[in-house]
Amino acid sequence: MEYVLLGNESQQHIHYAIPMRIMGYDYGTYKKQYDDNAKKYKTSEGMNEDEYLSRMKKTDRFIPVITVSVYYGDKVWDGPTTLHGMLDIPEKIARYVNDYKILLVEARRNALVLHNANNVDLFNLLEIILDKSTPKNEAKKKAIQYGEEHQVDKSVVMTVAGATNSKIDYNAFEKGEVTMCTLFEEIAKESEAIGEARGEARGKVHGEAIGEVRGRALGIIESGYDFELPESDILARLQKKLDITLQQAQEYLNLFKKQAV
């Protein structure tokens, strides 16, 4: 039996250092395999000098790693897809600098050939929702219509919701009673409510007298880190939800960051 380790790095925003980030993930996975393999060789028995120094036999092989970056933002990806794209390399030495490419899939437009029906529905829905050339109201209607016509599986709808940081009331979605916009806006509120409640409860457990605003701030920050949002997005959410300045938002983030991570 053959194995491949497949990793998925989801991106809501363009990441201009993604080749280096993916390179680090892949290296870490290979390093873990190397370290686990090296533990077998506590003595040089059955190994030549070079193998023992390497802590790896000539015949040892590791499992290949494939990492796919799935970008589901509504902007056209304009970031680098190779390590060379991040570097300022004189043409004369470019061929001597090792490159590292990433596998990037843009949810809003791609040439994927998919055979699994759920995967087809997933990317078709994302393409509808993220299409900036289509008015939002029309896109929502198309998404609801697509879901009804193709009898989209619940897991697919929930995945779309997670990818767009949205809550889906699947029962309502099935019946076509509410618009996709309403459904997608609800998850952000729900996520923050859960985070806020958890933050306030956490404060009580530690005997801290956290005020209502500070409790909400902690909840927003915790839920932001749970969804792996960049700090710029967390700061924006703090400003919007609490009606505070950027400086105040930064103060809350500095105060609660260690508790949230």
PDB file of C-alpha atoms in Angstrom:
ATOM      1  CA  MET A   1       0.000   0.000   0.000  1.00  0.00           C
ATOM      2  CA  GLU A   2       1.297   3.463  -0.843  1.00  0.00           C
ATOM      3  CA  TYR A   3       0.777   6.515   1.347  1.00  0.00           C
ATOM      4  CA  VAL A   4       0.846  10.247   0.742  1.00  0.00           C
ATOM      5  CA  LEU A   5       0.479  12.888   3.459  1.00  0.00           C
ATOM      6  CA  LEU A   6      -1.934  15.496   2.117  1.00  0.00           C
ATOM      7  CA  GLY A   7      -2.132  18.886   3.816  1.00  0.00           C
ATOM      8  CA  ASN A   8      -4.682  21.642   3.233  1.00  0.00           C
ATOM      9  CA  GLU A   9      -3.867  25.275   3.993  1.00  0.00           C
ATOM     10  CA  SER A  10      -7.014  27.385   3.715  1.00  0.00           C
ATOM     11  CA  GLN A  11      -6.628  31.095   3.015  1.00  0.00           C
ATOM     12  CA  GLN A  12      -9.360  33.708   3.307  1.00  0.00           C
ATOM     13  CA  HIS A  13      -6.897  36.492   2.517  1.00  0.00           C
ATOM     14  CA  ILE A  14      -3.979  36.744   0.099  1.00  0.00           C
ATOM     15  CA  HIS A  15      -0.765  35.742   1.888  1.00  0.00           C
ATOM     16  CA  TYR A  16       2.282  37.289   0.234  1.00  0.00           C
ATOM     17  CA  ALA A  17       4.707  34.954   2.023  1.00  0.00           C
ATOM     18  CA  ILE A  18       2.754  31.741   1.410  1.00  0.00           C
ATOM     19  CA  PRO A  19       5.573  29.883  -0.455  1.00  0.00           C
ATOM     20  CA  MET A  20       7.848  30.265   2.570  1.00  0.00           C
ATOM     21  CA  ARG A  21       5.008  29.322   4.929  1.00  0.00           C
ATOM     22  CA  ILE A  22       4.163  26.140   2.994  1.00  0.00           C
ATOM     23  CA  MET A  23       7.855  25.302   2.708  1.00  0.00           C
ATOM     24  CA  GLY A  24       8.053  25.447   6.503  1.00  0.00           C
ATOM     25  CA  TYR A  25       5.023  23.174   6.944  1.00  0.00           C
ATOM     26  CA  ASP A  26       6.412  20.620   4.493  1.00  0.00           C
ATOM     27  CA  TYR A  27       9.870  20.699   6.077  1.00  0.00           C
ATOM     28  CA  GLY A  28       8.348  20.208   9.525  1.00  0.00           C
ATOM     29  CA  THR A  29       6.486  17.113   8.333  1.00  0.00           C
ATOM     30  CA  TYR A  30       9.577  15.620   6.724  1.00  0.00           C
ATOM     31  CA  LYS A  31      11.674  16.489   9.789  1.00  0.00           C
ATOM     32  CA  LYS A  32       9.174  14.647  12.009  1.00  0.00           C
ATOM     33  CA  GLN A  33       9.481  11.571   9.792  1.00  0.00           C
ATOM     34  CA  TYR A  34      13.279  11.818   9.881  1.00  0.00           C
ATOM     35  CA  ASP A  35      13.385  12.178  13.662  1.00  0.00           C
ATOM     36  CA  ASP A  36      11.042   9.193  14.175  1.00  0.00           C
ATOM     37  CA  ASN A  37      13.127   7.107  11.779  1.00  0.00           C
ATOM     38  CA  ALA A  38      16.422   8.137  13.403  1.00  0.00           C
ATOM     39  CA  LYS A  39      15.261   6.867  16.815  1.00  0.00           C
ATOM     40  CA  LYS A  40      15.678   3.314  15.503  1.00  0.00           C
ATOM     41  CA  TYR A  41      19.426   3.755  15.173  1.00  0.00           C
ATOM     42  CA  LYS A  42      20.810   4.027  18.689  1.00  0.00           C
ATOM     43  CA  THR A  43      23.906   2.039  17.766  1.00  0.00           C
ATOM     44  CA  SER A  44      25.866   1.568  14.555  1.00  0.00           C
ATOM     45  CA  GLU A  45      25.004  -2.121  14.368  1.00  0.00           C
ATOM     46  CA  GLY A  46      24.128  -3.075  10.790  1.00  0.00           C
ATOM     47  CA  MET A  47      25.060   0.375   9.480  1.00  0.00           C
ATOM     48  CA  ASN A  48      28.104   1.730   7.711  1.00  0.00           C
ATOM     49  CA  GLU A  49      29.829   4.881   8.955  1.00  0.00           C
ATOM     50  CA  ASP A  50      27.970   7.287   6.650  1.00  0.00           C
ATOM     51  CA  GLU A  51      24.585   5.780   7.484  1.00  0.00           C
ATOM     52  CA  TYR A  52      25.230   6.004  11.212  1.00  0.00           C
ATOM     53  CA  LEU A  53      26.349   9.619  10.967  1.00  0.00           C
ATOM     54  CA  SER A  54      23.224  10.353   8.923  1.00  0.00           C
ATOM     55  CA  ARG A  55      20.989   8.374  11.298  1.00  0.00           C
ATOM     56  CA  MET A  56      19.445   7.103   8.092  1.00  0.00           C
ATOM     57  CA  LYS A  57      20.148   4.031   5.996  1.00  0.00           C
ATOM     58  CA  LYS A  58      20.689   4.319   2.280  1.00  0.00           C
ATOM     59  CA  THR A  59      17.492   2.327   1.698  1.00  0.00           C
ATOM     60  CA  ASP A  60      15.248   4.328   4.085  1.00  0.00           C
ATOM     61  CA  ARG A  61      12.466   6.301   2.441  1.00  0.00           C
ATOM     62  CA  PHE A  62       9.915   8.767   3.792  1.00  0.00           C
ATOM     63  CA  ILE A  63       6.263   9.365   2.905  1.00  0.00           C
ATOM     64  CA  PRO A  64       5.789  12.183   0.355  1.00  0.00           C
ATOM     65  CA  VAL A  65       3.944  15.320   1.478  1.00  0.00           C
ATOM     66  CA  ILE A  66       1.542  17.273  -0.738  1.00  0.00           C
ATOM     67  CA  THR A  67       0.210  20.584   0.575  1.00  0.00           C
ATOM     68  CA  VAL A  68      -2.592  22.332  -1.286  1.00  0.00           C
ATOM     69  CA  SER A  69      -3.429  25.976  -0.546  1.00  0.00           C
ATOM     70  CA  VAL A  70      -7.128  26.686  -1.090  1.00  0.00           C
ATOM     71  CA  TYR A  71      -7.835  30.405  -1.386  1.00  0.00           C
ATOM     72  CA  TYR A  72     -11.497  31.364  -0.960  1.00  0.00           C
ATOM     73  CA  GLY A  73     -11.253  35.149  -0.935  1.00  0.00           C
ATOM     74  CA  ASP A  74     -13.168  37.234  -3.456  1.00  0.00           C
ATOM     75  CA  LYS A  75     -10.122  39.077  -4.811  1.00  0.00           C
ATOM     76  CA  VAL A  76      -7.986  37.741  -7.644  1.00  0.00           C
ATOM     77  CA  TRP A  77      -4.874  36.120  -6.162  1.00  0.00           C
ATOM     78  CA  ASP A  78      -1.918  38.389  -6.950  1.00  0.00           C
ATOM     79  CA  GLY A  79       0.588  36.905  -4.515  1.00  0.00           C
ATOM     80  CA  PRO A  80       3.606  34.720  -5.340  1.00  0.00           C
ATOM     81  CA  THR A  81       3.197  30.996  -5.921  1.00  0.00           C
ATOM     82  CA  THR A  82       6.921  30.210  -5.799  1.00  0.00           C
ATOM     83  CA  LEU A  83       9.780  31.083  -3.481  1.00  0.00           C
ATOM     84  CA  HIS A  84      11.474  32.862  -6.391  1.00  0.00           C
ATOM     85  CA  GLY A  85       8.425  35.115  -6.567  1.00  0.00           C
ATOM     86  CA  MET A  86       9.311  36.401  -3.089  1.00  0.00           C
ATOM     87  CA  LEU A  87      12.967  37.058  -3.882  1.00  0.00           C
ATOM     88  CA  ASP A  88      14.879  39.822  -5.600  1.00  0.00           C
ATOM     89  CA  ILE A  89      17.195  37.644  -7.702  1.00  0.00           C
ATOM     90  CA  PRO A  90      19.602  38.912 -10.357  1.00  0.00           C
ATOM     91  CA  GLU A  91      18.912  36.948 -13.539  1.00  0.00           C
ATOM     92  CA  LYS A  92      22.508  35.720 -13.711  1.00  0.00           C
ATOM     93  CA  ILE A  93      22.238  33.736 -10.473  1.00  0.00           C
ATOM     94  CA  ALA A  94      18.542  32.761 -10.563  1.00  0.00           C
ATOM     95  CA  ARG A  95      19.264  29.201 -11.704  1.00  0.00           C
ATOM     96  CA  TYR A  96      21.522  28.643  -8.677  1.00  0.00           C
ATOM     97  CA  VAL A  97      18.863  29.663  -6.142  1.00  0.00           C
ATOM     98  CA  ASN A  98      16.647  26.753  -5.155  1.00  0.00           C
ATOM     99  CA  ASP A  99      12.960  27.398  -5.801  1.00  0.00           C
ATOM    100  CA  TYR A 100       9.882  26.094  -4.006  1.00  0.00           C
ATOM    101  CA  LYS A 101       6.478  26.133  -5.643  1.00  0.00           C
ATOM    102  CA  ILE A 102       3.060  25.804  -4.059  1.00  0.00           C
ATOM    103  CA  LEU A 103      -0.143  24.197  -5.284  1.00  0.00           C
ATOM    104  CA  LEU A 104      -2.747  26.982  -5.234  1.00  0.00           C
ATOM    105  CA  VAL A 105      -6.456  26.507  -5.838  1.00  0.00           C
ATOM    106  CA  GLU A 106      -8.636  29.605  -6.134  1.00  0.00           C
ATOM    107  CA  ALA A 107     -12.154  28.706  -5.039  1.00  0.00           C
ATOM    108  CA  ARG A 108     -13.650  31.554  -7.077  1.00  0.00           C
ATOM    109  CA  ARG A 109     -12.127  30.313 -10.332  1.00  0.00           C
ATOM    110  CA  ASN A 110     -10.184  27.167 -11.099  1.00  0.00           C
ATOM    111  CA  ALA A 111      -9.720  24.500 -13.731  1.00  0.00           C
ATOM    112  CA  LEU A 112     -10.073  21.543 -11.381  1.00  0.00           C
ATOM    113  CA  VAL A 113     -11.475  18.327 -12.804  1.00  0.00           C
ATOM    114  CA  LEU A 114     -13.393  16.828  -9.888  1.00  0.00           C
ATOM    115  CA  HIS A 115     -15.036  13.419  -9.826  1.00  0.00           C
ATOM    116  CA  ASN A 116     -16.562  13.442  -6.349  1.00  0.00           C
ATOM    117  CA  ALA A 117     -20.032  15.047  -6.466  1.00  0.00           C
ATOM    118  CA  ASN A 118     -19.609  16.734  -3.089  1.00  0.00           C
ATOM    119  CA  ASN A 119     -16.352  18.354  -4.187  1.00  0.00           C
ATOM    120  CA  VAL A 120     -18.007  19.547  -7.398  1.00  0.00           C
ATOM    121  CA  ASP A 121     -20.866  21.101  -5.410  1.00  0.00           C
ATOM    122  CA  LEU A 122     -18.459  22.684  -2.936  1.00  0.00           C
ATOM    123  CA  PHE A 123     -16.429  24.551  -5.527  1.00  0.00           C
ATOM    124  CA  ASN A 124     -19.459  25.419  -7.627  1.00  0.00           C
ATOM    125  CA  LEU A 125     -21.124  27.041  -4.609  1.00  0.00           C
ATOM    126  CA  LEU A 126     -17.964  28.907  -3.662  1.00  0.00           C
ATOM    127  CA  GLU A 127     -17.598  30.130  -7.236  1.00  0.00           C
ATOM    128  CA  ILE A 128     -21.168  31.462  -7.171  1.00  0.00           C
ATOM    129  CA  ILE A 129     -20.775  33.163  -3.809  1.00  0.00           C
ATOM    130  CA  LEU A 130     -17.342  34.688  -4.450  1.00  0.00           C
ATOM    131  CA  ASP A 131     -18.074  35.973  -7.970  1.00  0.00           C
ATOM    132  CA  LYS A 132     -17.621  39.740  -7.655  1.00  0.00           C
ATOM    133  CA  SER A 133     -19.144  40.349 -11.088  1.00  0.00           C
ATOM    134  CA  THR A 134     -22.516  39.111  -9.840  1.00  0.00           C
ATOM    135  CA  PRO A 135     -24.611  41.352  -7.547  1.00  0.00           C
ATOM    136  CA  LYS A 136     -24.791  39.887  -4.039  1.00  0.00           C
ATOM    137  CA  ASN A 137     -28.550  39.397  -4.078  1.00  0.00           C
ATOM    138  CA  GLU A 138     -28.363  37.555  -7.379  1.00  0.00           C
ATOM    139  CA  ALA A 139     -25.462  35.399  -6.148  1.00  0.00           C
ATOM    140  CA  LYS A 140     -27.424  34.417  -3.047  1.00  0.00           C
ATOM    141  CA  LYS A 141     -30.431  33.418  -5.116  1.00  0.00           C
ATOM    142  CA  LYS A 142     -28.213  31.384  -7.431  1.00  0.00           C
ATOM    143  CA  ALA A 143     -26.629  29.603  -4.450  1.00  0.00           C
ATOM    144  CA  ILE A 144     -30.005  28.696  -2.951  1.00  0.00           C
ATOM    145  CA  GLN A 145     -31.267  27.570  -6.357  1.00  0.00           C
ATOM    146  CA  TYR A 146     -28.143  25.471  -6.942  1.00  0.00           C
ATOM    147  CA  GLY A 147     -28.529  23.831  -3.528  1.00  0.00           C
ATOM    148  CA  GLU A 148     -32.115  22.877  -4.259  1.00  0.00           C
ATOM    149  CA  GLU A 149     -31.548  21.655  -7.808  1.00  0.00           C
ATOM    150  CA  HIS A 150     -28.506  19.541  -6.944  1.00  0.00           C
ATOM    151  CA  GLN A 151     -29.714  18.440  -3.507  1.00  0.00           C
ATOM    152  CA  VAL A 152     -26.424  19.523  -2.011  1.00  0.00           C
ATOM    153  CA  ASP A 153     -25.270  17.404   0.903  1.00  0.00           C
ATOM    154  CA  LYS A 154     -25.400  18.947   4.373  1.00  0.00           C
ATOM    155  CA  SER A 155     -21.653  18.483   4.871  1.00  0.00           C
ATOM    156  CA  VAL A 156     -20.952  20.532   1.744  1.00  0.00           C
ATOM    157  CA  VAL A 157     -23.165  23.394   2.897  1.00  0.00           C
ATOM    158  CA  MET A 158     -21.487  23.362   6.297  1.00  0.00           C
ATOM    159  CA  THR A 159     -18.056  23.401   4.654  1.00  0.00           C
ATOM    160  CA  VAL A 160     -19.060  26.394   2.536  1.00  0.00           C
ATOM    161  CA  ALA A 161     -20.251  28.084   5.714  1.00  0.00           C
ATOM    162  CA  GLY A 162     -16.957  27.441   7.453  1.00  0.00           C
ATOM    163  CA  ALA A 163     -14.903  28.601   4.472  1.00  0.00           C
ATOM    164  CA  THR A 164     -16.835  31.872   4.315  1.00  0.00           C
ATOM    165  CA  ASN A 165     -16.900  32.256   8.107  1.00  0.00           C
ATOM    166  CA  SER A 166     -20.674  31.898   8.046  1.00  0.00           C
ATOM    167  CA  LYS A 167     -23.406  29.988   9.820  1.00  0.00           C
ATOM    168  CA  ILE A 168     -25.804  27.843   7.838  1.00  0.00           C
ATOM    169  CA  ASP A 169     -29.205  26.887   9.183  1.00  0.00           C
ATOM    170  CA  TYR A 170     -29.369  23.762   7.046  1.00  0.00           C
ATOM    171  CA  ASN A 171     -33.064  23.154   7.612  1.00  0.00           C
ATOM    172  CA  ALA A 172     -33.873  26.645   6.395  1.00  0.00           C
ATOM    173  CA  PHE A 173     -31.465  26.204   3.505  1.00  0.00           C
ATOM    174  CA  GLU A 174     -33.188  22.987   2.442  1.00  0.00           C
ATOM    175  CA  LYS A 175     -36.578  24.675   2.419  1.00  0.00           C
ATOM    176  CA  GLY A 176     -35.331  27.811   0.687  1.00  0.00           C
ATOM    177  CA  GLU A 177     -36.914  29.913   3.429  1.00  0.00           C
ATOM    178  CA  VAL A 178     -34.003  32.291   3.888  1.00  0.00           C
ATOM    179  CA  THR A 179     -31.399  33.852   1.624  1.00  0.00           C
ATOM    180  CA  MET A 180     -27.787  32.729   1.529  1.00  0.00           C
ATOM    181  CA  CYS A 181     -26.792  36.221   2.660  1.00  0.00           C
ATOM    182  CA  THR A 182     -28.781  35.923   5.895  1.00  0.00           C
ATOM    183  CA  LEU A 183     -27.339  32.500   6.521  1.00  0.00           C
ATOM    184  CA  PHE A 184     -23.780  33.614   5.903  1.00  0.00           C
ATOM    185  CA  GLU A 185     -24.062  36.666   8.112  1.00  0.00           C
ATOM    186  CA  GLU A 186     -25.371  34.615  11.025  1.00  0.00           C
ATOM    187  CA  ILE A 187     -22.286  32.489  11.625  1.00  0.00           C
ATOM    188  CA  ALA A 188     -20.082  35.444  12.443  1.00  0.00           C
ATOM    189  CA  LYS A 189     -22.560  36.540  15.115  1.00  0.00           C
ATOM    190  CA  GLU A 190     -22.881  32.999  16.437  1.00  0.00           C
ATOM    191  CA  SER A 191     -19.121  32.459  16.538  1.00  0.00           C
ATOM    192  CA  GLU A 192     -18.593  35.678  18.435  1.00  0.00           C
ATOM    193  CA  ALA A 193     -21.459  34.925  20.831  1.00  0.00           C
ATOM    194  CA  ILE A 194     -19.930  31.546  21.632  1.00  0.00           C
ATOM    195  CA  GLY A 195     -16.505  33.095  22.015  1.00  0.00           C
ATOM    196  CA  GLU A 196     -17.824  35.890  24.205  1.00  0.00           C
ATOM    197  CA  ALA A 197     -19.689  33.453  26.436  1.00  0.00           C
ATOM    198  CA  ARG A 198     -16.587  31.298  26.706  1.00  0.00           C
ATOM    199  CA  GLY A 199     -14.478  34.352  27.466  1.00  0.00           C
ATOM    200  CA  GLU A 200     -16.788  35.532  30.226  1.00  0.00           C
ATOM    201  CA  ALA A 201     -16.998  32.023  31.699  1.00  0.00           C
ATOM    202  CA  ARG A 202     -13.255  31.735  31.591  1.00  0.00           C
ATOM    203  CA  GLY A 203     -12.939  35.017  33.449  1.00  0.00           C
ATOM    204  CA  LYS A 204     -15.256  33.753  36.196  1.00  0.00           C
ATOM    205  CA  VAL A 205     -13.287  30.507  36.522  1.00  0.00           C
ATOM    206  CA  HIS A 206     -10.146  32.504  37.180  1.00  0.00           C
ATOM    207  CA  GLY A 207     -11.986  34.775  39.586  1.00  0.00           C
ATOM    208  CA  GLU A 208     -11.513  37.794  37.357  1.00  0.00           C
ATOM    209  CA  ALA A 209     -14.077  40.558  37.397  1.00  0.00           C
ATOM    210  CA  ILE A 210     -14.314  41.011  33.638  1.00  0.00           C
ATOM    211  CA  GLY A 211     -16.731  43.728  32.613  1.00  0.00           C
ATOM    212  CA  GLU A 212     -19.236  43.242  29.817  1.00  0.00           C
ATOM    213  CA  VAL A 213     -17.162  45.042  27.173  1.00  0.00           C
ATOM    214  CA  ARG A 214     -13.930  43.337  28.202  1.00  0.00           C
ATOM    215  CA  GLY A 215     -15.711  39.984  28.225  1.00  0.00           C
ATOM    216  CA  ARG A 216     -16.996  40.596  24.701  1.00  0.00           C
ATOM    217  CA  ALA A 217     -13.525  41.678  23.616  1.00  0.00           C
ATOM    218  CA  LEU A 218     -11.986  38.476  24.983  1.00  0.00           C
ATOM    219  CA  GLY A 219     -14.669  36.430  23.220  1.00  0.00           C
ATOM    220  CA  ILE A 220     -14.067  38.154  19.872  1.00  0.00           C
ATOM    221  CA  ILE A 221     -10.316  37.675  20.207  1.00  0.00           C
ATOM    222  CA  GLU A 222     -10.658  34.003  21.170  1.00  0.00           C
ATOM    223  CA  SER A 223     -13.041  33.241  18.320  1.00  0.00           C
ATOM    224  CA  GLY A 224     -10.734  35.111  15.931  1.00  0.00           C
ATOM    225  CA  TYR A 225      -7.787  32.927  16.863  1.00  0.00           C
ATOM    226  CA  ASP A 226     -10.007  29.820  16.758  1.00  0.00           C
ATOM    227  CA  PHE A 227     -10.812  30.646  13.109  1.00  0.00           C
ATOM    228  CA  GLU A 228      -7.116  31.474  12.475  1.00  0.00           C
ATOM    229  CA  LEU A 229      -7.925  35.027  11.425  1.00  0.00           C
ATOM    230  CA  PRO A 230      -5.000  37.445  10.990  1.00  0.00           C
ATOM    231  CA  GLU A 231      -4.640  40.007  13.766  1.00  0.00           C
ATOM    232  CA  SER A 232      -5.622  42.812  11.383  1.00  0.00           C
ATOM    233  CA  ASP A 233      -9.028  41.151  10.948  1.00  0.00           C
ATOM    234  CA  ILE A 234      -9.434  40.639  14.697  1.00  0.00           C
ATOM    235  CA  LEU A 235      -8.655  44.317  15.283  1.00  0.00           C
ATOM    236  CA  ALA A 236     -11.209  45.316  12.645  1.00  0.00           C
ATOM    237  CA  ARG A 237     -13.868  43.101  14.260  1.00  0.00           C
ATOM    238  CA  LEU A 238     -13.136  44.574  17.689  1.00  0.00           C
ATOM    239  CA  GLN A 239     -13.543  48.108  16.337  1.00  0.00           C
ATOM    240  CA  LYS A 240     -16.765  47.292  14.523  1.00  0.00           C
ATOM    241  CA  LYS A 241     -18.452  45.164  17.191  1.00  0.00           C
ATOM    242  CA  LEU A 242     -17.443  47.253  20.206  1.00  0.00           C
ATOM    243  CA  ASP A 243     -17.472  50.657  18.472  1.00  0.00           C
ATOM    244  CA  ILE A 244     -13.974  51.492  19.692  1.00  0.00           C
ATOM    245  CA  THR A 245     -10.857  53.044  18.182  1.00  0.00           C
ATOM    246  CA  LEU A 246      -7.985  51.102  16.652  1.00  0.00           C
ATOM    247  CA  GLN A 247      -5.815  52.032  19.642  1.00  0.00           C
ATOM    248  CA  GLN A 248      -8.397  50.642  22.078  1.00  0.00           C
ATOM    249  CA  ALA A 249      -8.733  47.480  19.980  1.00  0.00           C
ATOM    250  CA  GLN A 250      -4.957  47.028  20.026  1.00  0.00           C
ATOM    251  CA  GLU A 251      -4.934  47.435  23.806  1.00  0.00           C
ATOM    252  CA  TYR A 252      -7.560  44.678  24.186  1.00  0.00           C
ATOM    253  CA  LEU A 253      -5.617  42.440  21.811  1.00  0.00           C
ATOM    254  CA  ASN A 254      -2.383  42.981  23.762  1.00  0.00           C
ATOM    255  CA  LEU A 255      -4.236  42.324  27.028  1.00  0.00           C
ATOM    256  CA  PHE A 256      -5.983  39.096  26.031  1.00  0.00           C
ATOM    257  CA  LYS A 257      -3.738  37.670  23.315  1.00  0.00           C
ATOM    258  CA  LYS A 258      -1.880  35.260  25.611  1.00  0.00           C
ATOM    259  CA  GLN A 259      -5.150  33.963  27.048  1.00  0.00           C
ATOM    260  CA  ALA A 260      -6.659  33.414  23.588  1.00  0.00           C
ATOM    261  CA  VAL A 261      -3.742  31.648  21.926  1.00  0.00           C
TER     262      VAL A 261
END
